[in-house]
Coordinates of C-alpha atoms in Angstrom, one line a residue:
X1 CA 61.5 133.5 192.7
X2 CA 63.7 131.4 190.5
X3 CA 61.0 131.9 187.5
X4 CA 60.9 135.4 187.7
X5 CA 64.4 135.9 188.6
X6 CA 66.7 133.3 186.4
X7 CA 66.7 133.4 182.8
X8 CA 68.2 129.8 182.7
X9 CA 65.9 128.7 184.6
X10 CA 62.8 129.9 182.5
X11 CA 64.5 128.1 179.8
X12 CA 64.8 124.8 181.3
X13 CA 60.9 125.7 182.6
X14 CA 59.9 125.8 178.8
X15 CA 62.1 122.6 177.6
X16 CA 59.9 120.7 180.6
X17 CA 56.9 122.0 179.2
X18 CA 57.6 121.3 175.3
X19 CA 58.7 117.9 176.9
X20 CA 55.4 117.2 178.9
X21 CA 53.8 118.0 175.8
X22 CA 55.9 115.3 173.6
X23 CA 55.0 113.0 176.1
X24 CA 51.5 113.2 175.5
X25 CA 51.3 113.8 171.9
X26 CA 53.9 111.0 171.0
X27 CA 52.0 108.9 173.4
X28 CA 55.2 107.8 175.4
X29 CA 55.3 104.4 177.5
X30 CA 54.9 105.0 181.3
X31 CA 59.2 103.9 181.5
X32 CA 59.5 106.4 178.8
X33 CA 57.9 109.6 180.3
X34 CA 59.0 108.7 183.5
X35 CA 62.8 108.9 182.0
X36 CA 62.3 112.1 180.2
X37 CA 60.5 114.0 183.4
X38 CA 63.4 111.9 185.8
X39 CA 66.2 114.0 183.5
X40 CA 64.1 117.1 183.1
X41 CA 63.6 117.7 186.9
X42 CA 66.9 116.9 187.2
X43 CA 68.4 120.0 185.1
X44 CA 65.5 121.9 187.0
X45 CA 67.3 121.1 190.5
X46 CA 70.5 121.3 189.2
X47 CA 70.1 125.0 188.5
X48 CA 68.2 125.4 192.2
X49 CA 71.4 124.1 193.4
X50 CA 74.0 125.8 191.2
X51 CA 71.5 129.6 191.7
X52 CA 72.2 128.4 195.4
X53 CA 75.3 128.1 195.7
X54 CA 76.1 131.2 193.4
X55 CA 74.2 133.7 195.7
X56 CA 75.6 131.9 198.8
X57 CA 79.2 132.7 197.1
X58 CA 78.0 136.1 196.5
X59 CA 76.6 136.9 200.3
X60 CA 80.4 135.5 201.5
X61 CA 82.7 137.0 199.2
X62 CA 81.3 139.7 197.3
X63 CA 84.3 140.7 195.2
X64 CA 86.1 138.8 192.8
X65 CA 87.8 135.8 194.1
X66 CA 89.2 132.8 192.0
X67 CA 88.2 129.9 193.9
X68 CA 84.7 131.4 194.3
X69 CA 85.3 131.8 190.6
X70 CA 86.4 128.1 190.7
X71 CA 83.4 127.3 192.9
X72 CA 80.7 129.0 190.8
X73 CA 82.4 126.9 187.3
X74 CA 82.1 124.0 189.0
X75 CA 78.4 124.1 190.2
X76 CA 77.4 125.2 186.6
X77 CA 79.4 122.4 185.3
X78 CA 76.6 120.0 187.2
X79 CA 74.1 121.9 185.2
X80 CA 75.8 121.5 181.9
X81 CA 76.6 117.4 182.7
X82 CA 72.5 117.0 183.6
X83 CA 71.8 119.0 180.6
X84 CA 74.0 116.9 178.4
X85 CA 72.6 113.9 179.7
X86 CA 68.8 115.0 179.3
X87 CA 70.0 115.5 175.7
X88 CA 71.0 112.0 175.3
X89 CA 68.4 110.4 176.8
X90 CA 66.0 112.7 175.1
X91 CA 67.4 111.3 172.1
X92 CA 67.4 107.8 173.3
X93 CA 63.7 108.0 174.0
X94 CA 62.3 110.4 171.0
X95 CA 63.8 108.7 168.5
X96 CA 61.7 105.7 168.5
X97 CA 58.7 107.8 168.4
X98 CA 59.8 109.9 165.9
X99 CA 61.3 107.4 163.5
X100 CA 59.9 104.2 164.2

């Protein structure tokens, strides 16, 4: 449902993908690949969560509220801070592949 349904969710779908990929083309260390997969399936539930709690927000309150507003801006914010951290720690770990 969330594949077919979430555009964001595709996207994060594809980055997990292209990262399982890196991991066995770069030939990543067990603690390595287990890192990027730990933060990749983190964004993953991150939007399960935040797609969650956006729909239960829309079954409750259907019009336009403020604090559901507020609600919904925080839940995405979870998304953006696992995001940002994947990106670091994708960095963290890529980089020694790439540029030894």
């Amino acid at each position: 449902m969330m594949l077919q349904s979430e555009r964001n969710f595709q996207l994060e779908v594809l980055a997990l993908l292209i990262n399982i990929f890196l991991i066995f083309y770069l030939k990543l260390s067990n603690i390595d690949a287990i890192l990027v997969l730990m933060v990749s399936f983190g964004v993953l539930s991150a939007e399960i969560f935040n797609t969650a709690i956006e729909k239960i927000c829309d079954i409750i309150h259907p019009e336009f509220d403020k604090r559901i507003g507020f609600i919904k801006d925080i839940s995405a914010g979870a998304v953006i801070l696992m995001a940002i951290l994947s990106i670091i720690v994708g960095i963290f770990v890529y980089w020694t592949y790439v540029f030894p």
